[in-house]
Coordinates of C-alpha atoms in Angstrom, one line a residue:
X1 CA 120.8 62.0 159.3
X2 CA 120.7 59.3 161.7
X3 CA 123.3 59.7 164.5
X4 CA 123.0 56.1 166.3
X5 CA 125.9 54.3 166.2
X6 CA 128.3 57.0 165.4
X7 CA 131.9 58.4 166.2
X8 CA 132.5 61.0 168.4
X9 CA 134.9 63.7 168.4
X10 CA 135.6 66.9 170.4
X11 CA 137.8 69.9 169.1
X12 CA 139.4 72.2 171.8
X13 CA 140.7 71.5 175.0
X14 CA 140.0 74.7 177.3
X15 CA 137.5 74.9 180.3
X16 CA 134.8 74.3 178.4
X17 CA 136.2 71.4 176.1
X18 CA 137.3 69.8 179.2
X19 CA 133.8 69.8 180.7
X20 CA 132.2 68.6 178.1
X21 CA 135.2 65.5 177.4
X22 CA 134.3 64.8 181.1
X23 CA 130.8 64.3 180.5
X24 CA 131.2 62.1 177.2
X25 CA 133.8 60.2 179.6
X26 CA 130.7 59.3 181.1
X27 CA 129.0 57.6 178.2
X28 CA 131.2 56.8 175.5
X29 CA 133.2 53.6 175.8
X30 CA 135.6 55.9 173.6
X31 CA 136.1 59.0 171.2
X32 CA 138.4 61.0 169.4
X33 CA 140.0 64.5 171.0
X34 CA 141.8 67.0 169.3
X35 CA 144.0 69.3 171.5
X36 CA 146.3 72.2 169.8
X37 CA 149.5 71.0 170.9
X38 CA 151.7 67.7 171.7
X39 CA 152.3 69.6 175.2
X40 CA 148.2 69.3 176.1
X41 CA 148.5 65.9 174.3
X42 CA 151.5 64.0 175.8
X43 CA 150.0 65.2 179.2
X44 CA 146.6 64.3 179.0
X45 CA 148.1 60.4 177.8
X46 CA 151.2 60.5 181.0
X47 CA 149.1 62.1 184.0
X48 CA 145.1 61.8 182.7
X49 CA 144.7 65.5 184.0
X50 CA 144.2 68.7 181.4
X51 CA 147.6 70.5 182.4
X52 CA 145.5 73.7 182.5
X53 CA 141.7 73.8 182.5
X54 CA 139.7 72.3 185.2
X55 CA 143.4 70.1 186.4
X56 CA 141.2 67.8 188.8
X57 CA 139.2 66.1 186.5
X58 CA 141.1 62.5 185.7
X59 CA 140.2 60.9 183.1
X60 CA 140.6 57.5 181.9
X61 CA 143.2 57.6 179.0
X62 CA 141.8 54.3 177.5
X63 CA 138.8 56.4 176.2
X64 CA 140.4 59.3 174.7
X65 CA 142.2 58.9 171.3
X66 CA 144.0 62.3 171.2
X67 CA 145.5 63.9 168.4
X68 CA 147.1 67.6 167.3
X69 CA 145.9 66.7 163.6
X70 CA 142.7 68.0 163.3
X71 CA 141.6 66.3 160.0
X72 CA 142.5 63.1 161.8
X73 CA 140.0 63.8 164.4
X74 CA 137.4 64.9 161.7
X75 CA 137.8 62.2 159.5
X76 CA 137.3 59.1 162.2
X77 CA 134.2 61.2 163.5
X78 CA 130.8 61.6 162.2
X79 CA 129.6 63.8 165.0
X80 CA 131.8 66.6 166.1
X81 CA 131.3 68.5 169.3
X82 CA 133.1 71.8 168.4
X83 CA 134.7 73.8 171.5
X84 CA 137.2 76.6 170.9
X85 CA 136.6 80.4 171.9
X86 CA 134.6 82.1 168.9
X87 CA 138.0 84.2 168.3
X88 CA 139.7 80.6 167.5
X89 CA 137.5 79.2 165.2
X90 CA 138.0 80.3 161.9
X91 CA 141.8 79.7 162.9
X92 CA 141.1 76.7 164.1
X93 CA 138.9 75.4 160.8
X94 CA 141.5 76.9 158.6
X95 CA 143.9 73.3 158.9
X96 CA 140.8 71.6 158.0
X97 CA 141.6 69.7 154.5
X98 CA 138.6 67.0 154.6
X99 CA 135.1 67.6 154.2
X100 CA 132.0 67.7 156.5
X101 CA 129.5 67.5 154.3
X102 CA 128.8 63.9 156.0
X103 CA 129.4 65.1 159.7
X104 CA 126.9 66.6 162.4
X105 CA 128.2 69.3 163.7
X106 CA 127.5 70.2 167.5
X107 CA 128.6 73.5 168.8
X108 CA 128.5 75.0 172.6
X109 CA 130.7 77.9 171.6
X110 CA 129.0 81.2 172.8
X111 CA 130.2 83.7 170.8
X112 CA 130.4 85.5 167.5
X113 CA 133.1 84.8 165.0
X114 CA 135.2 87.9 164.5
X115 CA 135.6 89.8 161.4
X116 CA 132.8 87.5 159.9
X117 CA 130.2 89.1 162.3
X118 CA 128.2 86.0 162.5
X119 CA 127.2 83.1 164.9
X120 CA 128.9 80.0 164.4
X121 CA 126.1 77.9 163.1
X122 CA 125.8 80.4 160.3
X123 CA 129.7 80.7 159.7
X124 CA 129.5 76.9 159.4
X125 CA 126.4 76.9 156.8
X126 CA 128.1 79.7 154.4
X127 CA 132.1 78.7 154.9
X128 CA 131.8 74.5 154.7
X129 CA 128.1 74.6 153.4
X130 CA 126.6 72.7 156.4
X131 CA 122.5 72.2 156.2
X132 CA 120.3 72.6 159.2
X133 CA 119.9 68.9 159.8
X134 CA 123.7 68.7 160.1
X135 CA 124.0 71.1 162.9
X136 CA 123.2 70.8 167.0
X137 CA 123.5 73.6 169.8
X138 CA 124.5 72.9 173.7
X139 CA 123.7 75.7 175.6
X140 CA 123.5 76.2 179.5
X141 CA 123.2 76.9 182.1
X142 CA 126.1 75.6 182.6
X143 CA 129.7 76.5 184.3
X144 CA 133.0 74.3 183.6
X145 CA 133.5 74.4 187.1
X146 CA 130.9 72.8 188.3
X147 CA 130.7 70.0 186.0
X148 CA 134.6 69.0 187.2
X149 CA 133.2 69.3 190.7
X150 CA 130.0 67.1 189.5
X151 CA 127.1 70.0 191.3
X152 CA 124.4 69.1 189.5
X153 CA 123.6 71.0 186.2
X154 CA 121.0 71.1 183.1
X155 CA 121.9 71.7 179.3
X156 CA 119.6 72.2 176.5
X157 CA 120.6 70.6 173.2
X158 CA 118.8 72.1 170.0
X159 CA 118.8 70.3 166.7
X160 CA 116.6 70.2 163.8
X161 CA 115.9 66.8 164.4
X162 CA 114.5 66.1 167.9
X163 CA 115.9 62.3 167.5
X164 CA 119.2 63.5 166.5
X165 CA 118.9 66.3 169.6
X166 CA 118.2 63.1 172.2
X167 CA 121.2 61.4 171.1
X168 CA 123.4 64.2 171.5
X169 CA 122.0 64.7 175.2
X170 CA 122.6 60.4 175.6
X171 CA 126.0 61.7 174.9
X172 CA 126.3 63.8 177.9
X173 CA 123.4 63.0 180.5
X174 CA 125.0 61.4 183.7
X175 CA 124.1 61.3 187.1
X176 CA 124.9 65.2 187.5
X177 CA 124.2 66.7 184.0
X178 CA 120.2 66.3 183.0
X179 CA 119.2 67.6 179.9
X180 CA 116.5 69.1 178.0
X181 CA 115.8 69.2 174.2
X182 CA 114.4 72.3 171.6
X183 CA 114.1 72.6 168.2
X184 CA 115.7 76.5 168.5
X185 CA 118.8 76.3 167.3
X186 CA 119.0 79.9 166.5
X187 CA 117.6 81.4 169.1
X188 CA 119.7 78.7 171.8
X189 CA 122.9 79.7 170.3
X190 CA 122.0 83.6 169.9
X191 CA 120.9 83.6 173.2
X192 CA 123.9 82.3 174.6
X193 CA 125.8 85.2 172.7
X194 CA 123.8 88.1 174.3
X195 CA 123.9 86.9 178.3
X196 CA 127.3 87.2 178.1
X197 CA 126.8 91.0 177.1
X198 CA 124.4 91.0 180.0
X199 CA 127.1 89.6 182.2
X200 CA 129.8 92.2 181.5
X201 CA 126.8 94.7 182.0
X202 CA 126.4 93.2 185.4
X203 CA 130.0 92.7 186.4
X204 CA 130.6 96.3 185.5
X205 CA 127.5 97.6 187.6
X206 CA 129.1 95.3 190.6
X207 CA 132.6 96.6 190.5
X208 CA 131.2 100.5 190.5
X209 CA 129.7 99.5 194.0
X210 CA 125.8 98.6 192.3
X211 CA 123.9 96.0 194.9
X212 CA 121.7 93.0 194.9
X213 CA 118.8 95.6 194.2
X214 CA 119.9 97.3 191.0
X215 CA 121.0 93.9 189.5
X216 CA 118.1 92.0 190.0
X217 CA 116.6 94.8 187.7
X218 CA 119.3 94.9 185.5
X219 CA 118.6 91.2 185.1
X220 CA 114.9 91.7 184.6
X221 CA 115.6 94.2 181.8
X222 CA 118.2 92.1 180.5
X223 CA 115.7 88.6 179.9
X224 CA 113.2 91.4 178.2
X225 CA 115.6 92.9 175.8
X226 CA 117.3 89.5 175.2
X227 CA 113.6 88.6 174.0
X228 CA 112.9 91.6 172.1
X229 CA 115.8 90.7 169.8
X230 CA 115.2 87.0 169.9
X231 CA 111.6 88.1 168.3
X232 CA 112.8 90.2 165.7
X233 CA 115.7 88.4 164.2
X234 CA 114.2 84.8 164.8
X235 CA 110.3 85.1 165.0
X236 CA 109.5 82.1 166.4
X237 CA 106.9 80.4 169.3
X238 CA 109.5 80.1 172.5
X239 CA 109.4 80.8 176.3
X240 CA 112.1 83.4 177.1
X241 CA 112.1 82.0 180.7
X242 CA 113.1 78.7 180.3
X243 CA 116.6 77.5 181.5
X244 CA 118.2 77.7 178.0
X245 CA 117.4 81.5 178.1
X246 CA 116.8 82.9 181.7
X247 CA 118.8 80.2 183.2
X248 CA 121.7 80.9 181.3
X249 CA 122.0 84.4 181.9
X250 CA 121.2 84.3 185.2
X251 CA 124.1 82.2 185.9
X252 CA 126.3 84.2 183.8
X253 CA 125.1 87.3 185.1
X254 CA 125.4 86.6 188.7
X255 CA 127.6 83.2 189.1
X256 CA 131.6 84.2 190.7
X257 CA 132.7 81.2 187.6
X258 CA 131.2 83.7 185.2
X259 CA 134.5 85.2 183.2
X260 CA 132.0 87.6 181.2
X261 CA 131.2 89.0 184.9
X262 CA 134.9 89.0 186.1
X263 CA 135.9 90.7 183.0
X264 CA 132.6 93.6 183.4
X265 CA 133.6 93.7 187.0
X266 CA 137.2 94.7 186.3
X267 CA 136.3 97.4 184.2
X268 CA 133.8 98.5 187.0
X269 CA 137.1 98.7 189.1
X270 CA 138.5 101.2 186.8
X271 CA 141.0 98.2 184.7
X272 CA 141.1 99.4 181.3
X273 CA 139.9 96.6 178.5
X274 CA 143.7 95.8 177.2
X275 CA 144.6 95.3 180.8
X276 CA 141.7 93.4 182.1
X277 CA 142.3 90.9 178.7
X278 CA 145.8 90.6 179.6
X279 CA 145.2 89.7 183.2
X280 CA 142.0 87.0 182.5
X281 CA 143.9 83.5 181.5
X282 CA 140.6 82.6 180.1
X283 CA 138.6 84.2 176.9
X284 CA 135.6 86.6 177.5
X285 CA 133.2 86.0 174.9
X286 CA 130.7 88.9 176.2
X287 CA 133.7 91.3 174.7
X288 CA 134.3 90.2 171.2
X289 CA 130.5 89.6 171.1
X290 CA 129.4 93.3 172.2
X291 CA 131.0 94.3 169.0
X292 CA 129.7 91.4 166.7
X293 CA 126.1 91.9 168.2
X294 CA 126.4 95.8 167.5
X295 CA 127.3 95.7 164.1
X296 CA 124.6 92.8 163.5
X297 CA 122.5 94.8 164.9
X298 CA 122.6 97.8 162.1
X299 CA 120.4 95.8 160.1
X300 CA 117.7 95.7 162.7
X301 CA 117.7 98.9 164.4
X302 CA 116.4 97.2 167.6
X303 CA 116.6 99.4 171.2
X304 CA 119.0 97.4 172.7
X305 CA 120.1 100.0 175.7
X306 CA 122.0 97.7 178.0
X307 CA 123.7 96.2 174.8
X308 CA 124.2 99.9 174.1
X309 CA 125.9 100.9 177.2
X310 CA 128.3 98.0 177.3
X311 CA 129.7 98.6 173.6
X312 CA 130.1 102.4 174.9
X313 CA 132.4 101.2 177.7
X314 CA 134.3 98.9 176.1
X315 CA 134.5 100.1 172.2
X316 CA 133.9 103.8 172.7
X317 CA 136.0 103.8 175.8
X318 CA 133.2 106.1 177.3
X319 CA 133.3 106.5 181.5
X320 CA 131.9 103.4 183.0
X321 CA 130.2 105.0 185.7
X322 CA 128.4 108.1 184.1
X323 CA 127.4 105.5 181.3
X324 CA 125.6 103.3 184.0
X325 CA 124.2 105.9 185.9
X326 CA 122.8 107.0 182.4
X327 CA 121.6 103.6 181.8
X328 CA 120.1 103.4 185.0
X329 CA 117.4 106.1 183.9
X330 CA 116.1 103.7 181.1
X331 CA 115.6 100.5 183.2
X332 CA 112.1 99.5 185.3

């Protein structure tokens, strides 16, 4: 499938979506947005400014064709950017009446789709019967935040196709976002799934009073049991400590943007998980994904201990500090 010269589209308008229509902003002389509602929509047109993810970033409304009709948005694109919380997307895919069997699909959603237990690349091969050469990953690191305040920042995008992957990243290299390409799409977008597990581990060790020392180890155990799985469920030759692996959980894990670590830390606090959903505005992916990973991972049988302890505290409702202090014991 040969990308040059295509449309673009983007579908969702959170922190992320945001982010990553600021950094096509960039490049594109225009594409094609969906938002969910004429609120988001008559806003973005009258004051440039998302009325409520990352508000600062203006954008110039002579590049963005908006639309609430999502089949609108797929039909006059032939490469999608997809950007709603995992928990959205089969919601979100339900409206869709037109076909993408002629699209590329590139997703930078870090989750697992719920009730379908699977990652959203394979939810979009077995629901809308996409093939591998239609499909691209963006993962991190990478926080919202810092793109609106233009720090500089790396992605990695993965695509069968390295040519197809390079111009993706054309799409959003700029002056503060530098990119990288790789050929693992599976293990990019599974990856991005598990550090946010990793991050609620963290958060919860932080707000139970755990220092620099004991996460720096948690970390270290993290990267090692986020390759173990990579290995068994995607055998393939890849270097657990570049950015699109290590990097990514290192921000997650340690960065104040991280909502995965806000969320762990307010259970560390003693929050219970309703009320610490209730009170986050935005969507912690780690949560819906300690489940999804779980349950995927009763096929495998893989030791996954800090995985373990987190779906104990959240799903098992299991004290958070004798479960740490247990976990503890098995880290090194």
């Amino acid at each position: 499938m040969d990308l040059s010269n295509k449309r673009v589209g983007l579908i969702g308008n959170g922190s992320w979506a945001t982010a990553i229509a600021k950094m096509l902003s960039e490049n594109l002389e225009t594409f094609n947005w969906w938002v969910k509602d004429e609120y988001a929509k008559g806003y973005l047109e009258r004051h440039k400014h998302n009325p409520n993810y990352l508000t600062d970033v203006e954008f110039k409304t002579e590049k963005l064709n908006i639309s609430t009709d999502i089949n609108e948005v797929v039909t006059n694109s032939d490469i999608i950017f997809l950007v709603v919380p995992s928990i959205y997307v089969a919601n979100c895919l339900s409206k869709l009446t037109v076909s993408l069997e002629d699209k590329f699909v590139v997703t930078s959603i870090k989750g697992i789709i719920p009730d379908h237990y699977k990652l959203v690349g394979q939810y979009l091969f077995d629901e809308f019967g996409l093939k591998e050469n239609q499909l691209g990953v963006v993962s991190g690191p990478c926080h919202a935040e810092e793109v609106a305040l233009e720090r500089l920042s790396y992605l990695t995008i993965a695509a069968e196709n390295e040519n197809n992957a390079q111009i993706v990243a054309d799409f959003l290299s700029c002056d503060f976002i530098k990119t990288k390409l790789s050929k693992d799409i599976y293990g990019t977008e599974f990856g991005a799934v598990l550090k946010n597990i990793y991050a609620i581990a963290a958060g919860i060790a932080h707000g139970l009073g755990y220092g620099d020392n004991f996460q720096a180890v948690l970390m270290s155990n993290a990267i090692r049991e986020m390759n173990h799985i990579l290995k068994t469920v995607s055998p393939m030759n890849r270097q657990i400590n570049d950015s699109a692996y290590l990097g990514d959980l290192l921000v997650t894990g340690y960065s104040f943007f991280s909502r995965n670590r806000m969320f762990g830390n307010m259970i560390g606090k003693g929050y219970t998980v309703k009320s610490a959903i209730l009170e986050m505005n935005m969507v912690a992916e780690g949560y819906y994904a300690t489940k999804g990973i779980s349950i995927l991972n009763e096929k495998y049988s893989i030791d996954a201990p800090i995985i373990n302890a987190v779906h104990k505290i959240l799903y098992e409702e299991k004290n958070a500090a004798k479960t740490i202090q247990k976990l503890s014991k098995k880290l090194d």
